[in-house]
Amino acid sequence: KNEVEQSPQNLTAQEGEFITINCSYSVGISALHWLQQHPGGGIVSLFMLSSGKKKHGRLIATINIQEKHSSLHITASHPRDSAVYICAVSPSYNTDKLIFGTGTRLQVFP
Amino acid sequence: GAVVSQHPSRVICKSGTSVKIECRSLDFQATTMFWYRQFPKQSLMLMATSNEGSKATYEQGVEKDKFLINHASLTLSTLTVTSAHPEDSSFYICSPGRDGPDTQYFGPGTRLTVL
């Protein structure tokens, strides 16, 4: 079993829909990251969380440390949001390391 | 914000040749560089961690003699895939050690195809 699990693996949506991507992890962490990987492969950091909630534009990330769970929400989705969204955690035993989930492939259709 | 560059972005080579991938941190000094590999439709896997001026630390299962890492300066780390084989075809990504609490930078990646 992977230490970081994401769901769903694939997600399609119509433009304007509210989207939720979930991440569960099994190790103690110092931080959790949400990353966006574009079709060309480039990776952009969206959020780094250690508690609570963060918001940036139409993106919201939440984390529940007790339940070892995080969610990434996209409001008013747009075709340009189509990408792979990756959850990654920095484990407490090695805070420089990142353990990645397998990603959620999102396609938003106009 | 900080920028990380990788060169080349794409390389196709024959089996048996060596390929060098450069990773540069342009706006800050990176004492640590992480090298990841990503196979199609799989997650990123850490290959090795390099520290400026010292030997790299390799993850289990990664051959240090095959994947040579050099971190000679605070702005440049290189990964050389020696005697490349088709199974080495992958997407290689570098990432400097975090510079602050809310930043995690990644290079744009190098797609290696070994024929």
PDB file of C-alpha atoms in Angstrom:
ATOM      1  CA  LYS A   1       0.000   0.000   0.000  1.00  0.00           C
ATOM      2  CA  ASN A   2       1.343   3.413  -0.973  1.00  0.00           C
ATOM      3  CA  GLU A   3       2.075   5.834   1.832  1.00  0.00           C
ATOM      4  CA  VAL A   4       0.171   8.531  -0.072  1.00  0.00           C
ATOM      5  CA  GLU A   5      -3.094   7.680  -1.781  1.00  0.00           C
ATOM      6  CA  GLN A   6      -5.112   9.969  -4.002  1.00  0.00           C
ATOM      7  CA  SER A   7      -8.633   9.720  -5.291  1.00  0.00           C
ATOM      8  CA  PRO A   8      -9.987   9.773  -7.830  1.00  0.00           C
ATOM      9  CA  GLN A   9      -7.283   8.752 -10.285  1.00  0.00           C
ATOM     10  CA  ASN A  10      -9.119  10.359 -13.157  1.00  0.00           C
ATOM     11  CA  LEU A  11     -11.721  13.074 -13.114  1.00  0.00           C
ATOM     12  CA  THR A  12     -13.676  14.776 -15.849  1.00  0.00           C
ATOM     13  CA  ALA A  13     -15.813  17.828 -15.317  1.00  0.00           C
ATOM     14  CA  GLN A  14     -17.777  20.430 -17.198  1.00  0.00           C
ATOM     15  CA  GLU A  15     -16.576  23.978 -17.066  1.00  0.00           C
ATOM     16  CA  GLY A  16     -17.897  25.710 -13.977  1.00  0.00           C
ATOM     17  CA  GLU A  17     -18.186  22.615 -11.813  1.00  0.00           C
ATOM     18  CA  PHE A  18     -16.817  22.410  -8.284  1.00  0.00           C
ATOM     19  CA  ILE A  19     -14.045  19.835  -8.057  1.00  0.00           C
ATOM     20  CA  THR A  20     -12.618  17.963  -5.094  1.00  0.00           C
ATOM     21  CA  ILE A  21      -9.499  15.815  -5.078  1.00  0.00           C
ATOM     22  CA  ASN A  22      -8.665  13.798  -1.994  1.00  0.00           C
ATOM     23  CA  CYS A  23      -5.375  12.701  -0.477  1.00  0.00           C
ATOM     24  CA  SER A  24      -4.823  10.292   2.405  1.00  0.00           C
ATOM     25  CA  TYR A  25      -1.477   9.423   3.909  1.00  0.00           C
ATOM     26  CA  SER A  26      -0.250   6.896   6.420  1.00  0.00           C
ATOM     27  CA  VAL A  27       2.940   8.467   7.823  1.00  0.00           C
ATOM     28  CA  GLY A  28       3.528  11.276  10.244  1.00  0.00           C
ATOM     29  CA  ILE A  29       4.220  14.427   8.300  1.00  0.00           C
ATOM     30  CA  SER A  30       5.699  17.852   8.753  1.00  0.00           C
ATOM     31  CA  ALA A  31       3.902  19.260   5.711  1.00  0.00           C
ATOM     32  CA  LEU A  32       1.715  18.342   2.764  1.00  0.00           C
ATOM     33  CA  HIS A  33       2.058  19.757  -0.732  1.00  0.00           C
ATOM     34  CA  TRP A  34      -0.366  20.057  -3.582  1.00  0.00           C
ATOM     35  CA  LEU A  35       1.340  20.224  -6.959  1.00  0.00           C
ATOM     36  CA  GLN A  36       0.069  20.750 -10.478  1.00  0.00           C
ATOM     37  CA  GLN A  37       1.755  18.970 -13.380  1.00  0.00           C
ATOM     38  CA  HIS A  38       0.990  20.304 -16.835  1.00  0.00           C
ATOM     39  CA  PRO A  39       0.784  18.092 -19.937  1.00  0.00           C
ATOM     40  CA  GLY A  40       4.356  19.015 -20.872  1.00  0.00           C
ATOM     41  CA  GLY A  41       5.569  17.726 -17.531  1.00  0.00           C
ATOM     42  CA  GLY A  42       6.390  20.925 -15.692  1.00  0.00           C
ATOM     43  CA  ILE A  43       5.412  20.932 -12.020  1.00  0.00           C
ATOM     44  CA  VAL A  44       4.120  23.934 -10.133  1.00  0.00           C
ATOM     45  CA  SER A  45       3.699  24.091  -6.386  1.00  0.00           C
ATOM     46  CA  LEU A  46       0.158  25.129  -5.455  1.00  0.00           C
ATOM     47  CA  PHE A  47       0.104  24.838  -1.681  1.00  0.00           C
ATOM     48  CA  MET A  48       2.146  23.725   1.251  1.00  0.00           C
ATOM     49  CA  LEU A  49       0.071  22.939   4.342  1.00  0.00           C
ATOM     50  CA  SER A  50       0.803  21.857   7.855  1.00  0.00           C
ATOM     51  CA  SER A  51      -2.628  22.627   9.304  1.00  0.00           C
ATOM     52  CA  GLY A  52      -5.992  24.175   8.532  1.00  0.00           C
ATOM     53  CA  LYS A  53      -6.839  25.668   5.205  1.00  0.00           C
ATOM     54  CA  LYS A  54      -5.307  27.815   2.491  1.00  0.00           C
ATOM     55  CA  LYS A  55      -6.910  29.633  -0.412  1.00  0.00           C
ATOM     56  CA  HIS A  56      -5.406  31.016  -3.579  1.00  0.00           C
ATOM     57  CA  GLY A  57      -7.775  32.323  -6.178  1.00  0.00           C
ATOM     58  CA  ARG A  58     -10.178  29.527  -7.115  1.00  0.00           C
ATOM     59  CA  LEU A  59      -8.120  26.908  -5.313  1.00  0.00           C
ATOM     60  CA  ILE A  60      -8.659  25.840  -1.730  1.00  0.00           C
ATOM     61  CA  ALA A  61      -6.622  23.261   0.169  1.00  0.00           C
ATOM     62  CA  THR A  62      -7.523  21.790   3.524  1.00  0.00           C
ATOM     63  CA  ILE A  63      -5.815  19.341   5.808  1.00  0.00           C
ATOM     64  CA  ASN A  64      -6.954  17.311   8.804  1.00  0.00           C
ATOM     65  CA  ILE A  65      -3.858  16.143  10.619  1.00  0.00           C
ATOM     66  CA  GLN A  66      -5.754  13.826  12.978  1.00  0.00           C
ATOM     67  CA  GLU A  67      -7.445  12.032  10.105  1.00  0.00           C
ATOM     68  CA  LYS A  68      -4.350  12.192   7.874  1.00  0.00           C
ATOM     69  CA  HIS A  69      -6.378  13.573   5.032  1.00  0.00           C
ATOM     70  CA  SER A  70      -6.238  16.564   2.733  1.00  0.00           C
ATOM     71  CA  SER A  71      -8.484  17.874   0.007  1.00  0.00           C
ATOM     72  CA  LEU A  72      -7.903  20.186  -2.913  1.00  0.00           C
ATOM     73  CA  HIS A  73     -10.933  22.046  -4.173  1.00  0.00           C
ATOM     74  CA  ILE A  74     -11.290  23.960  -7.416  1.00  0.00           C
ATOM     75  CA  THR A  75     -14.224  26.312  -7.673  1.00  0.00           C
ATOM     76  CA  ALA A  76     -15.697  27.394 -11.002  1.00  0.00           C
ATOM     77  CA  SER A  77     -13.452  24.996 -12.905  1.00  0.00           C
ATOM     78  CA  HIS A  78     -12.071  26.007 -16.282  1.00  0.00           C
ATOM     79  CA  PRO A  79     -10.505  24.032 -19.151  1.00  0.00           C
ATOM     80  CA  ARG A  80      -7.143  25.570 -18.286  1.00  0.00           C
ATOM     81  CA  ASP A  81      -7.329  23.740 -14.948  1.00  0.00           C
ATOM     82  CA  SER A  82      -6.867  20.486 -16.861  1.00  0.00           C
ATOM     83  CA  ALA A  83      -3.700  18.931 -15.489  1.00  0.00           C
ATOM     84  CA  VAL A  84      -2.465  16.236 -13.140  1.00  0.00           C
ATOM     85  CA  TYR A  85      -2.756  17.220  -9.488  1.00  0.00           C
ATOM     86  CA  ILE A  86      -0.288  15.567  -7.171  1.00  0.00           C
ATOM     87  CA  CYS A  87      -0.342  15.303  -3.409  1.00  0.00           C
ATOM     88  CA  ALA A  88       3.047  14.944  -1.730  1.00  0.00           C
ATOM     89  CA  VAL A  89       4.030  14.753   1.926  1.00  0.00           C
ATOM     90  CA  SER A  90       7.197  15.595   3.810  1.00  0.00           C
ATOM     91  CA  PRO A  91       7.534  12.759   6.324  1.00  0.00           C
ATOM     92  CA  SER A  92       8.455  13.641   9.889  1.00  0.00           C
ATOM     93  CA  TYR A  93      11.386  11.213   9.778  1.00  0.00           C
ATOM     94  CA  ASN A  94      12.973  13.147   6.893  1.00  0.00           C
ATOM     95  CA  THR A  95      11.533  16.581   6.337  1.00  0.00           C
ATOM     96  CA  ASP A  96      13.598  17.204   3.206  1.00  0.00           C
ATOM     97  CA  LYS A  97      12.112  14.197   1.473  1.00  0.00           C
ATOM     98  CA  LEU A  98       8.852  14.173  -0.485  1.00  0.00           C
ATOM     99  CA  ILE A  99       6.626  11.139  -0.910  1.00  0.00           C
ATOM    100  CA  PHE A 100       4.316  11.541  -3.872  1.00  0.00           C
ATOM    101  CA  GLY A 101       0.861  10.272  -4.580  1.00  0.00           C
ATOM    102  CA  THR A 102       0.151   8.883  -8.032  1.00  0.00           C
ATOM    103  CA  GLY A 103      -1.754  11.964  -9.057  1.00  0.00           C
ATOM    104  CA  THR A 104      -5.255  12.785 -10.211  1.00  0.00           C
ATOM    105  CA  ARG A 105      -5.705  13.504 -13.894  1.00  0.00           C
ATOM    106  CA  LEU A 106      -8.318  16.237 -14.306  1.00  0.00           C
ATOM    107  CA  GLN A 107      -9.946  17.165 -17.586  1.00  0.00           C
ATOM    108  CA  VAL A 108     -12.336  20.081 -17.686  1.00  0.00           C
ATOM    109  CA  PHE A 109     -14.449  20.368 -20.810  1.00  0.00           C
ATOM    110  CA  PRO A 110     -15.972  23.615 -22.070  1.00  0.00           C
TER     111      PRO A 110
ATOM    112  CA  GLY B   1      10.007  34.060  -7.836  1.00  0.00           C
ATOM    113  CA  ALA B   2      12.820  31.560  -8.020  1.00  0.00           C
ATOM    114  CA  VAL B   3      13.425  29.801 -11.268  1.00  0.00           C
ATOM    115  CA  VAL B   4      14.896  26.391 -11.848  1.00  0.00           C
ATOM    116  CA  SER B   5      16.038  25.440 -15.325  1.00  0.00           C
ATOM    117  CA  GLN B   6      16.907  22.087 -16.803  1.00  0.00           C
ATOM    118  CA  HIS B   7      18.788  21.320 -19.973  1.00  0.00           C
ATOM    119  CA  PRO B   8      18.102  19.635 -22.246  1.00  0.00           C
ATOM    120  CA  SER B   9      14.322  19.521 -22.095  1.00  0.00           C
ATOM    121  CA  ARG B  10      14.224  16.527 -24.371  1.00  0.00           C
ATOM    122  CA  VAL B  11      16.880  14.094 -25.519  1.00  0.00           C
ATOM    123  CA  ILE B  12      16.865  11.023 -27.708  1.00  0.00           C
ATOM    124  CA  CYS B  13      19.948   8.856 -27.686  1.00  0.00           C
ATOM    125  CA  LYS B  14      21.157   5.467 -28.726  1.00  0.00           C
ATOM    126  CA  SER B  15      21.545   2.642 -26.284  1.00  0.00           C
ATOM    127  CA  GLY B  16      24.976   2.647 -24.687  1.00  0.00           C
ATOM    128  CA  THR B  17      25.570   6.378 -24.818  1.00  0.00           C
ATOM    129  CA  SER B  18      25.775   8.704 -21.834  1.00  0.00           C
ATOM    130  CA  VAL B  19      23.500  11.662 -21.320  1.00  0.00           C
ATOM    131  CA  LYS B  20      24.130  14.613 -19.034  1.00  0.00           C
ATOM    132  CA  ILE B  21      21.225  16.614 -17.617  1.00  0.00           C
ATOM    133  CA  GLU B  22      21.904  20.005 -16.076  1.00  0.00           C
ATOM    134  CA  CYS B  23      19.800  21.633 -13.403  1.00  0.00           C
ATOM    135  CA  ARG B  24      20.341  25.249 -12.490  1.00  0.00           C
ATOM    136  CA  SER B  25      18.769  27.300  -9.746  1.00  0.00           C
ATOM    137  CA  LEU B  26      18.781  30.794 -11.167  1.00  0.00           C
ATOM    138  CA  ASP B  27      17.590  32.996  -8.333  1.00  0.00           C
ATOM    139  CA  PHE B  28      18.928  31.361  -5.211  1.00  0.00           C
ATOM    140  CA  GLN B  29      21.638  29.106  -3.920  1.00  0.00           C
ATOM    141  CA  ALA B  30      20.667  25.480  -3.577  1.00  0.00           C
ATOM    142  CA  THR B  31      22.788  23.546  -1.139  1.00  0.00           C
ATOM    143  CA  THR B  32      20.604  20.500  -1.719  1.00  0.00           C
ATOM    144  CA  MET B  33      19.193  19.154  -4.971  1.00  0.00           C
ATOM    145  CA  PHE B  34      16.731  16.318  -5.321  1.00  0.00           C
ATOM    146  CA  TRP B  35      16.626  14.263  -8.500  1.00  0.00           C
ATOM    147  CA  TYR B  36      13.378  12.500  -9.344  1.00  0.00           C
ATOM    148  CA  ARG B  37      12.354  10.107 -12.078  1.00  0.00           C
ATOM    149  CA  GLN B  38       8.833   9.692 -13.388  1.00  0.00           C
ATOM    150  CA  PHE B  39       7.732   6.822 -15.611  1.00  0.00           C
ATOM    151  CA  PRO B  40       4.549   7.256 -17.681  1.00  0.00           C
ATOM    152  CA  LYS B  41       1.418   7.498 -15.569  1.00  0.00           C
ATOM    153  CA  GLN B  42       3.379   6.923 -12.391  1.00  0.00           C
ATOM    154  CA  SER B  43       4.299   9.167  -9.514  1.00  0.00           C
ATOM    155  CA  LEU B  44       7.640  10.844  -9.078  1.00  0.00           C
ATOM    156  CA  MET B  45      10.243   8.685  -7.392  1.00  0.00           C
ATOM    157  CA  LEU B  46      13.240  10.137  -5.625  1.00  0.00           C
ATOM    158  CA  MET B  47      16.471   8.845  -7.124  1.00  0.00           C
ATOM    159  CA  ALA B  48      19.081  10.707  -5.144  1.00  0.00           C
ATOM    160  CA  THR B  49      19.833  13.734  -3.044  1.00  0.00           C
ATOM    161  CA  SER B  50      22.905  15.787  -3.774  1.00  0.00           C
ATOM    162  CA  ASN B  51      24.564  18.263  -1.484  1.00  0.00           C
ATOM    163  CA  GLU B  52      26.923  20.921  -2.729  1.00  0.00           C
ATOM    164  CA  GLY B  53      30.496  19.850  -2.287  1.00  0.00           C
ATOM    165  CA  SER B  54      29.793  16.325  -1.071  1.00  0.00           C
ATOM    166  CA  LYS B  55      28.747  12.937  -2.392  1.00  0.00           C
ATOM    167  CA  ALA B  56      25.158  12.302  -3.328  1.00  0.00           C
ATOM    168  CA  THR B  57      22.900   9.985  -1.349  1.00  0.00           C
ATOM    169  CA  TYR B  58      21.115   7.436  -3.504  1.00  0.00           C
ATOM    170  CA  GLU B  59      17.795   5.790  -2.816  1.00  0.00           C
ATOM    171  CA  GLN B  60      17.567   2.045  -2.569  1.00  0.00           C
ATOM    172  CA  GLY B  61      17.653   0.397  -5.970  1.00  0.00           C
ATOM    173  CA  VAL B  62      19.294   3.329  -7.759  1.00  0.00           C
ATOM    174  CA  GLU B  63      22.750   2.493  -9.080  1.00  0.00           C
ATOM    175  CA  LYS B  64      25.179   5.227  -8.152  1.00  0.00           C
ATOM    176  CA  ASP B  65      27.645   4.181 -10.844  1.00  0.00           C
ATOM    177  CA  LYS B  66      24.974   4.442 -13.500  1.00  0.00           C
ATOM    178  CA  PHE B  67      23.430   7.715 -12.404  1.00  0.00           C
ATOM    179  CA  LEU B  68      26.308  10.048 -11.674  1.00  0.00           C
ATOM    180  CA  ILE B  69      25.404  13.183  -9.785  1.00  0.00           C
ATOM    181  CA  ASN B  70      27.628  16.191  -9.420  1.00  0.00           C
ATOM    182  CA  HIS B  71      26.743  19.227  -7.334  1.00  0.00           C
ATOM    183  CA  ALA B  72      29.846  21.303  -7.799  1.00  0.00           C
ATOM    184  CA  SER B  73      28.290  24.690  -7.121  1.00  0.00           C
ATOM    185  CA  LEU B  74      25.326  26.186  -5.326  1.00  0.00           C
ATOM    186  CA  THR B  75      23.575  26.891  -8.617  1.00  0.00           C
ATOM    187  CA  LEU B  76      24.353  23.812 -10.698  1.00  0.00           C
ATOM    188  CA  SER B  77      23.725  20.113 -10.252  1.00  0.00           C
ATOM    189  CA  THR B  78      24.136  17.545 -13.009  1.00  0.00           C
ATOM    190  CA  LEU B  79      22.819  14.036 -13.495  1.00  0.00           C
ATOM    191  CA  THR B  80      24.625  11.824 -15.980  1.00  0.00           C
ATOM    192  CA  VAL B  81      22.937   8.657 -17.140  1.00  0.00           C
ATOM    193  CA  THR B  82      25.818   6.429 -18.166  1.00  0.00           C
ATOM    194  CA  SER B  83      25.506   3.657 -20.733  1.00  0.00           C
ATOM    195  CA  ALA B  84      21.823   4.406 -21.147  1.00  0.00           C
ATOM    196  CA  HIS B  85      19.407   1.616 -21.970  1.00  0.00           C
ATOM    197  CA  PRO B  86      15.794   1.746 -23.168  1.00  0.00           C
ATOM    198  CA  GLU B  87      14.568   1.048 -19.620  1.00  0.00           C
ATOM    199  CA  ASP B  88      16.185   4.331 -18.552  1.00  0.00           C
ATOM    200  CA  SER B  89      13.742   6.209 -20.754  1.00  0.00           C
ATOM    201  CA  SER B  90      11.856   8.413 -18.352  1.00  0.00           C
ATOM    202  CA  PHE B  91      11.127  11.968 -17.275  1.00  0.00           C
ATOM    203  CA  TYR B  92      13.850  13.314 -14.998  1.00  0.00           C
ATOM    204  CA  ILE B  93      13.089  16.263 -12.711  1.00  0.00           C
ATOM    205  CA  CYS B  94      15.292  18.186 -10.341  1.00  0.00           C
ATOM    206  CA  SER B  95      14.093  20.092  -7.312  1.00  0.00           C
ATOM    207  CA  PRO B  96      16.209  22.321  -5.090  1.00  0.00           C
ATOM    208  CA  GLY B  97      15.891  21.991  -1.356  1.00  0.00           C
ATOM    209  CA  ARG B  98      13.158  24.220  -0.018  1.00  0.00           C
ATOM    210  CA  ASP B  99      13.955  27.863   0.413  1.00  0.00           C
ATOM    211  CA  GLY B 100      11.434  29.008   2.964  1.00  0.00           C
ATOM    212  CA  PRO B 101       8.256  27.566   4.436  1.00  0.00           C
ATOM    213  CA  ASP B 102       5.960  27.909   1.454  1.00  0.00           C
ATOM    214  CA  THR B 103       8.095  27.187  -1.539  1.00  0.00           C
ATOM    215  CA  GLN B 104       8.870  24.010  -3.395  1.00  0.00           C
ATOM    216  CA  TYR B 105      10.434  24.461  -6.784  1.00  0.00           C
ATOM    217  CA  PHE B 106      10.855  21.975  -9.576  1.00  0.00           C
ATOM    218  CA  GLY B 107      12.779  22.072 -12.788  1.00  0.00           C
ATOM    219  CA  PRO B 108      10.740  21.770 -15.991  1.00  0.00           C
ATOM    220  CA  GLY B 109      12.041  18.247 -16.484  1.00  0.00           C
ATOM    221  CA  THR B 110      14.044  16.363 -19.088  1.00  0.00           C
ATOM    222  CA  ARG B 111      12.384  13.695 -21.162  1.00  0.00           C
ATOM    223  CA  LEU B 112      14.913  11.011 -22.032  1.00  0.00           C
ATOM    224  CA  THR B 113      14.236   8.473 -24.740  1.00  0.00           C
ATOM    225  CA  VAL B 114      16.798   5.742 -25.270  1.00  0.00           C
ATOM    226  CA  LEU B 115      16.472   3.856 -28.534  1.00  0.00           C
TER     227      LEU B 115
END
